[in-house]
Each structure stands twice: as structure tokens, then as C-alpha cells.
Coordinates of C-alpha atoms in Angstrom, one line a residue:
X1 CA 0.0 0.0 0.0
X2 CA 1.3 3.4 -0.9
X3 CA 1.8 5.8 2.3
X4 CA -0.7 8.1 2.8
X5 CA -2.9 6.8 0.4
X6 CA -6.7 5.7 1.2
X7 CA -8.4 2.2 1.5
X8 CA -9.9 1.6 -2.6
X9 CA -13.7 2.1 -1.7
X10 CA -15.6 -1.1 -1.0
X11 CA -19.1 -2.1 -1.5
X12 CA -21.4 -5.6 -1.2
X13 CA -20.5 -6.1 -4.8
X14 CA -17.0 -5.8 -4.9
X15 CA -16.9 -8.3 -2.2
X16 CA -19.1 -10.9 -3.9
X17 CA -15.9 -10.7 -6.4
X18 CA -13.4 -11.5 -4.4
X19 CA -11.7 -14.9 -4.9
X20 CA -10.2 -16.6 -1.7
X21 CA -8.6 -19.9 -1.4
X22 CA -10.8 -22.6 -0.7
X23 CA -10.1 -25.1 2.1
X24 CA -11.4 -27.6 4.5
X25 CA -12.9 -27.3 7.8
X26 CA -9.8 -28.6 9.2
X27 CA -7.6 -26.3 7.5
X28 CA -9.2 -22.9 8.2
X29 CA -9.1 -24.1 12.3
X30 CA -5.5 -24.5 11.6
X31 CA -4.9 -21.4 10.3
X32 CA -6.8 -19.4 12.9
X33 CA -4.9 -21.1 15.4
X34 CA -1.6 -20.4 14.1
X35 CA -2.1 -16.8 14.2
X36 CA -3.4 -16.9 17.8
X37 CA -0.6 -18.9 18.8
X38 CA 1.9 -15.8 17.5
X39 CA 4.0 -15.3 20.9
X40 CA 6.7 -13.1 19.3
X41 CA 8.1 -11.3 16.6
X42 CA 10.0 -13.9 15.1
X43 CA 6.5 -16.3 14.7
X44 CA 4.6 -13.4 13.5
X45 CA 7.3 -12.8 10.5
X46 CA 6.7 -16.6 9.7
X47 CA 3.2 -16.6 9.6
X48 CA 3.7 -13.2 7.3
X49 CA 5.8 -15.1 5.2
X50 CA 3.4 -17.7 4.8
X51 CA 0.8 -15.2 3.7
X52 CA 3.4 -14.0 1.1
X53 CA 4.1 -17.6 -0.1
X54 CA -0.1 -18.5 -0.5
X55 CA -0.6 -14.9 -2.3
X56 CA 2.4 -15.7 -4.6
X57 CA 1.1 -19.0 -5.3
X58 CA -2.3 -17.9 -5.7
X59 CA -1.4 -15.3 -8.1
X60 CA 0.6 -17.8 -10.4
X61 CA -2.1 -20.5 -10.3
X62 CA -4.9 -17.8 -11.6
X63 CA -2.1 -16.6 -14.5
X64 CA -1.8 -20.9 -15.5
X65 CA -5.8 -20.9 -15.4
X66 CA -6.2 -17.9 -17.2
X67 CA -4.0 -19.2 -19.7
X68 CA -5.6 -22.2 -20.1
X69 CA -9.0 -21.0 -20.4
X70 CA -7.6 -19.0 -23.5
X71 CA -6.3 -22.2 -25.1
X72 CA -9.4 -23.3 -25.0
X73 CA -10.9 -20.2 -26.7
X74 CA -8.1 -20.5 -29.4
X75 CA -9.3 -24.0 -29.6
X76 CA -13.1 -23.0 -30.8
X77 CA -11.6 -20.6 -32.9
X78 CA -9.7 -23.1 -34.8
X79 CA -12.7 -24.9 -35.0
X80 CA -14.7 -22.4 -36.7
X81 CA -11.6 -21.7 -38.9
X82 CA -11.9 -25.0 -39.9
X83 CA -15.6 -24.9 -40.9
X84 CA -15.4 -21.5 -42.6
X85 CA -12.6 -23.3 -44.7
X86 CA -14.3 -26.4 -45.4
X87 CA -17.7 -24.0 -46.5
X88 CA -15.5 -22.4 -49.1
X89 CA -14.1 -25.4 -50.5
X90 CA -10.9 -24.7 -49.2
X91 CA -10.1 -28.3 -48.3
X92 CA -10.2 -30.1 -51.3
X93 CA -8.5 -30.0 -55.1
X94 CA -11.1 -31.9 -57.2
X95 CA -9.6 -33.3 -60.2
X96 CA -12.7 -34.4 -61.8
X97 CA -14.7 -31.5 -62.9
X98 CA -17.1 -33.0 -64.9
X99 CA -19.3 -33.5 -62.3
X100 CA -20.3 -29.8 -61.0
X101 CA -22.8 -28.9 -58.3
X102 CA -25.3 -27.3 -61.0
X103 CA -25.5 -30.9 -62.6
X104 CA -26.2 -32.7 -59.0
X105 CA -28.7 -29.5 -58.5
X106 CA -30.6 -30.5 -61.5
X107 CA -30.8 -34.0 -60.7
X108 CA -32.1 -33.5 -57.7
X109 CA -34.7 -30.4 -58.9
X110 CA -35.7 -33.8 -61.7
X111 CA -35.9 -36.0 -58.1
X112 CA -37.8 -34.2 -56.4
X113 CA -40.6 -33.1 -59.0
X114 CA -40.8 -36.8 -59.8
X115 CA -42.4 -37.3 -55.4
X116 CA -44.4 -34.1 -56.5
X117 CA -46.0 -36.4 -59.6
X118 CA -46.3 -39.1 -57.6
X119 CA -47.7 -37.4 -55.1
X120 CA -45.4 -38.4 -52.1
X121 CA -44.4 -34.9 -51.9
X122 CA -46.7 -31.5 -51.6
X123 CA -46.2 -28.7 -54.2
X124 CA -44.5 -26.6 -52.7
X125 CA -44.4 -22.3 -53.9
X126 CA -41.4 -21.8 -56.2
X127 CA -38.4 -20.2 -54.5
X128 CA -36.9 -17.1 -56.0
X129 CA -33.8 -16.7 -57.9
X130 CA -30.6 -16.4 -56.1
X131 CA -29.0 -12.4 -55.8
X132 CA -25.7 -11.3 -55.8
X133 CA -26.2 -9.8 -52.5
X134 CA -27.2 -12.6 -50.7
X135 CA -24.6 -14.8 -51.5
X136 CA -21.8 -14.9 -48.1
X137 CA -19.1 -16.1 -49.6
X138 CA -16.9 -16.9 -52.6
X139 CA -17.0 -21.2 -53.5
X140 CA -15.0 -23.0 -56.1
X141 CA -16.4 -22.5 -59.8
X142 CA -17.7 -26.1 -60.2
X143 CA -19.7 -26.0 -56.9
X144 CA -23.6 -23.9 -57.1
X145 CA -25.5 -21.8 -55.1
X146 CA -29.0 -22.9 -54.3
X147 CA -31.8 -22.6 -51.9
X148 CA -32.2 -25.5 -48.8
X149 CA -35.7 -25.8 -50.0
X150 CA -34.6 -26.6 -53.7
X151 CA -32.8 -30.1 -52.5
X152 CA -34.7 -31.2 -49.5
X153 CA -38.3 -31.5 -48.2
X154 CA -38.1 -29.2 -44.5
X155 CA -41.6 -30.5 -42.4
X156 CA -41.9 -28.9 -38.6
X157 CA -42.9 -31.0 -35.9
X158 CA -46.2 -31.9 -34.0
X159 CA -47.7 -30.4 -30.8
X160 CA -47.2 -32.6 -28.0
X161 CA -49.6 -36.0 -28.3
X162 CA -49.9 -38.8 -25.4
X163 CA -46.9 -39.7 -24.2
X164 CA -45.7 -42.4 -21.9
X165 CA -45.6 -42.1 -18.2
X166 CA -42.8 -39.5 -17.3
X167 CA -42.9 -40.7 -13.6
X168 CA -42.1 -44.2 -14.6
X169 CA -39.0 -43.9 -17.4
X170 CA -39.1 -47.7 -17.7
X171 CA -42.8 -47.9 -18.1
X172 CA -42.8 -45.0 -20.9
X173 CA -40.3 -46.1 -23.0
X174 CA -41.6 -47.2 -25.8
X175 CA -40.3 -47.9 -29.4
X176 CA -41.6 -44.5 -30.3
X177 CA -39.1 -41.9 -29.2
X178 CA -40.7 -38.1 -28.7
X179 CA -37.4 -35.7 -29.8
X180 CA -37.6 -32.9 -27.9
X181 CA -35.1 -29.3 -27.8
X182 CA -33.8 -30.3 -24.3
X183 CA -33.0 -34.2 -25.6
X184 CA -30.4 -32.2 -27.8
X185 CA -28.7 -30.5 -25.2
X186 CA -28.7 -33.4 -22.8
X187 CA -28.6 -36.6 -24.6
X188 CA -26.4 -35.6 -28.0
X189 CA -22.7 -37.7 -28.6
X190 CA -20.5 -35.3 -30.5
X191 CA -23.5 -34.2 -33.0
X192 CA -25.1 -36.7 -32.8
X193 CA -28.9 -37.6 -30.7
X194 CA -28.2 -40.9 -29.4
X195 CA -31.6 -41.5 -26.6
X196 CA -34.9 -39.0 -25.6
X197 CA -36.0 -38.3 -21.9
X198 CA -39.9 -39.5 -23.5
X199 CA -41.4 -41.5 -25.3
X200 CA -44.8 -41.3 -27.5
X201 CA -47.4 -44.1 -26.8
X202 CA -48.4 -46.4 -30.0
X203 CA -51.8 -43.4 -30.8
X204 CA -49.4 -40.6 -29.9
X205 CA -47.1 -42.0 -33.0
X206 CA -49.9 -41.3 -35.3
X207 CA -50.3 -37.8 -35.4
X208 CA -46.5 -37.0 -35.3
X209 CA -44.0 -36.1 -37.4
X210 CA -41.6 -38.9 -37.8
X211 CA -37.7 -38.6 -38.7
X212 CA -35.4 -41.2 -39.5
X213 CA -31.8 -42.1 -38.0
X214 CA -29.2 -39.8 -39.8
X215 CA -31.6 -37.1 -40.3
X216 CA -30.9 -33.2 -39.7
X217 CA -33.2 -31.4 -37.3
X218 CA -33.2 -27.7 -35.7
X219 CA -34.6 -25.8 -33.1
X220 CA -36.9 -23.6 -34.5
X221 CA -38.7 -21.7 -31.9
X222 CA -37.4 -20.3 -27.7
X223 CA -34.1 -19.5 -27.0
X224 CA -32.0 -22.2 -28.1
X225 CA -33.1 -21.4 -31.9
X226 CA -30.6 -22.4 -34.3
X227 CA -29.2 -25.3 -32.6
X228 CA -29.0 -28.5 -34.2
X229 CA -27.5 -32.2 -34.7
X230 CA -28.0 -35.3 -36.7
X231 CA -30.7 -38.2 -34.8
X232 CA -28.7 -40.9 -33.8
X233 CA -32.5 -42.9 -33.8
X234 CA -35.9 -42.7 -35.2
X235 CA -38.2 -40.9 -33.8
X236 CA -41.3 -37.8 -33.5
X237 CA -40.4 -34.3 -33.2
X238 CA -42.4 -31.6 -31.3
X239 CA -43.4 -28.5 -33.3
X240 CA -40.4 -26.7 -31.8
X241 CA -38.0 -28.9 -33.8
X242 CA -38.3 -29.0 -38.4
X243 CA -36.6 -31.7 -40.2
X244 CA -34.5 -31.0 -43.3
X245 CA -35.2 -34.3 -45.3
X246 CA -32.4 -34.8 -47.9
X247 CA -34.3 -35.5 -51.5
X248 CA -31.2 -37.5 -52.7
X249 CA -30.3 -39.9 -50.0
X250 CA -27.2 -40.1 -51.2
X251 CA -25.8 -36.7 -49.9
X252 CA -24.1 -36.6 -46.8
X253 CA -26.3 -35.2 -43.6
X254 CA -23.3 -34.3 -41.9
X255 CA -21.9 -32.3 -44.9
X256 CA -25.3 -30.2 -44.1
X257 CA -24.9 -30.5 -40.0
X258 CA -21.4 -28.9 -40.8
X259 CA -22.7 -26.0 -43.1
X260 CA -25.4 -25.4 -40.2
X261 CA -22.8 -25.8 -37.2
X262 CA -21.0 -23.3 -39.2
X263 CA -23.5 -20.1 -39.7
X264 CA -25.1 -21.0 -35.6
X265 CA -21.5 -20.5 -34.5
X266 CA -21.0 -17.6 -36.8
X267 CA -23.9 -15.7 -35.9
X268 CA -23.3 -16.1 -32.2
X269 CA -19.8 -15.3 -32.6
X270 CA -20.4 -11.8 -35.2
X271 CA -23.1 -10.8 -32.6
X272 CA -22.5 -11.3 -28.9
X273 CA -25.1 -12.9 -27.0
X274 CA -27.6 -13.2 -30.2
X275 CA -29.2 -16.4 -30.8
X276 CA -30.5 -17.2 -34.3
X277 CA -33.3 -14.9 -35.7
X278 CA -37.0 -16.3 -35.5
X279 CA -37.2 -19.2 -38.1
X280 CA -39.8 -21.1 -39.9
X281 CA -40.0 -23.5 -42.4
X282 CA -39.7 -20.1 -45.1
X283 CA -36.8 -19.0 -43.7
X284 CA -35.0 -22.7 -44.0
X285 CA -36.4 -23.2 -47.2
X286 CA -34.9 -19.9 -48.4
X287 CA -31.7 -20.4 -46.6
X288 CA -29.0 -19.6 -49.0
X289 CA -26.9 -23.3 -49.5
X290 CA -23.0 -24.2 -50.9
X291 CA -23.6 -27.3 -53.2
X292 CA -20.4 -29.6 -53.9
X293 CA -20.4 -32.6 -56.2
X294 CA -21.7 -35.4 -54.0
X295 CA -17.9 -37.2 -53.9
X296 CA -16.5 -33.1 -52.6
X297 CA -18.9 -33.6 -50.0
X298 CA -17.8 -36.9 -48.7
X299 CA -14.2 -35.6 -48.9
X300 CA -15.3 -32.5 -47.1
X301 CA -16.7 -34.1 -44.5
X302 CA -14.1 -37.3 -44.0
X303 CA -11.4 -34.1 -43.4
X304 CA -13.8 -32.2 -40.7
X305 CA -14.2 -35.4 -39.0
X306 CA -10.5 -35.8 -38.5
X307 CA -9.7 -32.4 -37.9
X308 CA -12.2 -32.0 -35.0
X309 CA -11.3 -35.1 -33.5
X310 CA -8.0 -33.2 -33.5
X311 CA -9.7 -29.9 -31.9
X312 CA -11.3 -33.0 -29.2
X313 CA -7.9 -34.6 -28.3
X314 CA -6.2 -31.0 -27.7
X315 CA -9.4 -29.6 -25.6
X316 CA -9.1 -32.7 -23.7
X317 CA -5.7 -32.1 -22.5
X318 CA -6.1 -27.9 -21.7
X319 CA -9.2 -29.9 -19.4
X320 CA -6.4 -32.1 -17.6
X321 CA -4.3 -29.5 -17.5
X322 CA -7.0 -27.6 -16.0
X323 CA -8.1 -30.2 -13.4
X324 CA -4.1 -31.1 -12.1
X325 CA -3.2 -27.3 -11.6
X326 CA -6.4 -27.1 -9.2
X327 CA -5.3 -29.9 -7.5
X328 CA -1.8 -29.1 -7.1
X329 CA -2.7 -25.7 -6.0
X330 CA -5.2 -27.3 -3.2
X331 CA -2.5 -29.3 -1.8
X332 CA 0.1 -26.7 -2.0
X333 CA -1.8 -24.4 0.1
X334 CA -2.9 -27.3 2.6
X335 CA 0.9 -27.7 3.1
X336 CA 1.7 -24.3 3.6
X337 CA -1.5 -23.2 6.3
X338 CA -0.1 -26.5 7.6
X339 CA 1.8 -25.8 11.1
X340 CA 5.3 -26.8 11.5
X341 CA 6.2 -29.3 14.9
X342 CA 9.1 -26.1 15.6
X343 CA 6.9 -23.3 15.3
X344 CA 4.6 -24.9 18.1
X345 CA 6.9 -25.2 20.6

């Protein structure tokens, strides 16, 4: 403390701030008794010395963590690096150009008005033409520019129908699984939904909207708009979720999770705290989409796989990191609030 200077002013929220080391019963009574046991000068310097060693340490643990917690921050970075790349068809060299993204559009336009005539598919309005504008970024010649809507069939879900007991999880669950916002933020394996909290009974089934395994669905309504994965399992979505069925099945959902992963980080990142805007199955149908060849895709996505199991394996380690420098400073500290046998006698 300078001389002369003032106490910094303090208030109930500046003190709610304040980080102190956290120990066990057993080592706060020690601590408070080694500074009622100070006798003399010479103790007091000790236990002064001691305060000095704990704030030293203290300070040099929070500049590791802090550290740390950057790495990690670098990490998603690299990760959305990686997509934006990947987007722009930055990751792959085709040497077959024959095949372009404009011919696999117009197959799949030829597909999908084929389920109109046979009536598996409703007519849907006609999308307008792409604009100059609204194209994000530059992609590689052979690749085209179309709407979501032109290449799939987006359906929302249901409202909720009977379901199975809640109360009795064993009882309720059923072969019909009921896909729900929270069952993607609880029960999802990388991007993937692997099990639902409920489950529809056999009538429930009937007026829902079903989705297959390997299909692509999205949160399309509350705060967690925008968020999606690929279902792990079959099952019946809720009105707050749409499904983006793939006309070809050939095409790669996860080439389409990736593009989505992409512009949900993107958004969130550009504009802190924003979520995704209000959507509906318009605003997915219009979404503006990058379209490879189908064998780009499969590239595409084989090389994100690998490089975010990369981006896994090095976040894993910052978290181990993360954990042993807590523990080490715990037991540091325990050792130095720890009493010597000379000091008490």
C-alpha cells in the first residue's frame, strides 16, 4: 500500500468478487490457530511469510488458469476456422470437374418433381432466384449456389400427443421416441442424438412427425433457436423442432450438419449474445446453400471429422491440464496453512 494513500472504496459487490482460497474445515481451524498462537516477533514474521508464499502462489495459479482457459478459446476458434474453410471449398483439389454442383442440383430439382407427380411430396411455392447480395461467400467455380428448399423437403414438428408415463421412465419407454429441444442439449454424442427423456405411446405416434436415423433437425422456436445435430435414432419431433429431409439420400447429412454448425456458430460469434433470428419452415427453405459434387462432399466431411477429432484430443488435454493445476494448488496451500512441529513449541 502506498503511504498516505486511502483504502480503494468497497461495496457488497465488490466483495461478492473476491476470490479466496478454498479449504477444509480442518484447515481454516489451523490457520486461525496459528495466528493466535503468534507469541513473538519472530513467529509473526513466519506466519507473514506464509501469507506472502499462498498470495504468490495464488497469483501464479490464476495466470496458468487464465492461460488455459484461452487455449481453449483459441481451440473453438480453430474450429470455426476449420468450418469457414471447409464451407469455401478450401479443403479439397477436385480433379474431376465433370461432375459440378449445378448438374447434381438439376438432378435432384428432376428428383424431387418426380415425389411431387407421384404425389409423395406436396407442391411446394417456387423459390426465388438467387441475388448477388445474398450470396456470403466466394466457393469454387464447379460447386452452385442454391436454396435449402430446392434439395430437401423441411416439415416442422407436432404439438405434443400422449406420451408415456414420465414418472415411470421404464414404463414410458416405448419404441416411439418423442425428440424434444432439451433431448439435444442433454442426450447428443458429438453431433449426434443418441436416446430421448420421453417417449410417444403407440396413438401418440400417429399424429406425429416422424424422422429417420441420420436425419438433420433444428430448433426452431425459444431461446435455443438455431441449434441442431443429426438423430442418432428414429423418432417424433415436437413443433419446436423442423426436419430437413435430404431429396437425394445419397448426400451426406453431416456435410449439411457442418454447413449449419457453421452459420449457428458464426452468428453467435459476429453478434455477442444473439441467438439465431426467429425461423420457420420459409426462412429454412430460403436459406442460402453451398452445393459440392456429392464425392466433394464426402471428402469434405471425412477431413472435418479428422480435424475435430484433433480440436477433441487438444481440448481434452487444456481440461487435464485444467483439473491437475487445481489440484496441485489445493495441496500446495494445505501444506503451507499446515503448522510446523518447531513453530509450536
Amino acid at each position: 500500500m502506498k503511504s498516505g494513500s486511502a483504502m480503494p472504496n468497497v461495496n457488497a459487490e465488490k466483495l461478492k468478487t473476491l476470490i479466496i482460497p478454498k479449504l477444509g474445515i480442518k484447515e481454516q481451524n489451523e490457520f486461525v490457530t496459528a495466528f493466535k498462537n503468534i507469541e513473538n516477533k519472530d513467529k509473526k514474521n513466519t506466519i507473514f511469510e506464509k501469507i506472502d508464499e499462498v498470495e504468490s502462489l495464488y497469483i501464479n495459479s490464476k495466470e496458468i488458469i487464465n492461460e488455459l482457459t484461452h487455449q481453449l478459446d483459441l481451440i473453438k476458434q480453430l474450429r470455426q476456422a476449420f468450418l469457414r474453410e471447409a464451407m469455401q471449398g478450401k479443403f479439397v483439389k477436385s480433379t474431376n470437374t465433370k461432375e459440378t454442383g449445378l448438374q447434381l442440383l438439376e438432378k435432384i430439382k428432376a428428383e424431387k418433381a418426380q415425389l411431387i407427380t407421384e404425389k409423395k411430396l406436396k407442391k411446394e411455392k417456387e423459390l426465388p432466384p438467387i441475388t448477388e447480395d445474398e450470396i456470403p461467400f466466394e466457393i469454387p467455380e464447379h460447386w452452385a449456389w442454391c436454396r435449402l428448399g430446392e434439395i430437401s423437403n423441411i416439415q416442422r414438428g407436432s404439438s405434443p400427443r400422449p406420451k408415456g408415463d414420465s414418472r415411470n421412465f421404464a414404463k414410458s419407454q416405448t419404441s416411439y421416441n418423442w425428440i424434444t429441444i432439451s433431448d439435444i442439449s442433454s442426450f447428443c454424442e458429438g453431433n449426434k442424438l443418441k436416446q430421448t427423456k420421453e417417449h410417444l405411446t403407440e396413438e401418440g405416434s400417429k399424429h406425429s412427425r416422424f424422422v429417420d436415423e441420420n436425419e438433420f433437425i433444428i430448433a426452431v422456436s425459444g431461446s435455443t433457436t438455431g441449434k441442431c445435430c443429426l438423430t442418432g435414432i428414429d423418432g417424433y419431433i415436437y413443433d419446436g423442432l423442423a426436419v430437413v429431409k435430404q431429396i437425394n439420400k445419397n448426400l451426406p447429412s453431416e456435410f449439411l450438419m457442418n454447413y449449419m454448425t457453421y452459420l449457428y456458430s458464426h452468428i453467435n460469434i459476429s453478434k455477442s449474445g444473439a441467438s439465431f433470428p426467429n425461423i420457420n419452415t420459409d426462412f429454412l427453405n430460403n436459406l442460402i446453400y453451398p452445393l459440392p459434387p456429392l464425392h466433394e462432399q464426402e471428402q469434405i466431411v471425412a477431413k472435418l471429422e479428422e480435424l475435430m477429432a484433433f480440436c477433441d484430443d487438444l481440448e481434452q488435454s487444456i481440461k487435464e491440464s485444467q483439473g491437475y493445476n487445481e489440484k496441485l494448488l489445493q495441496q500446495v496451500l494445505r501444506e503451507a496453512l499446515q503448522p510446523k512441529e518447531v513453530e509450536n513449541e
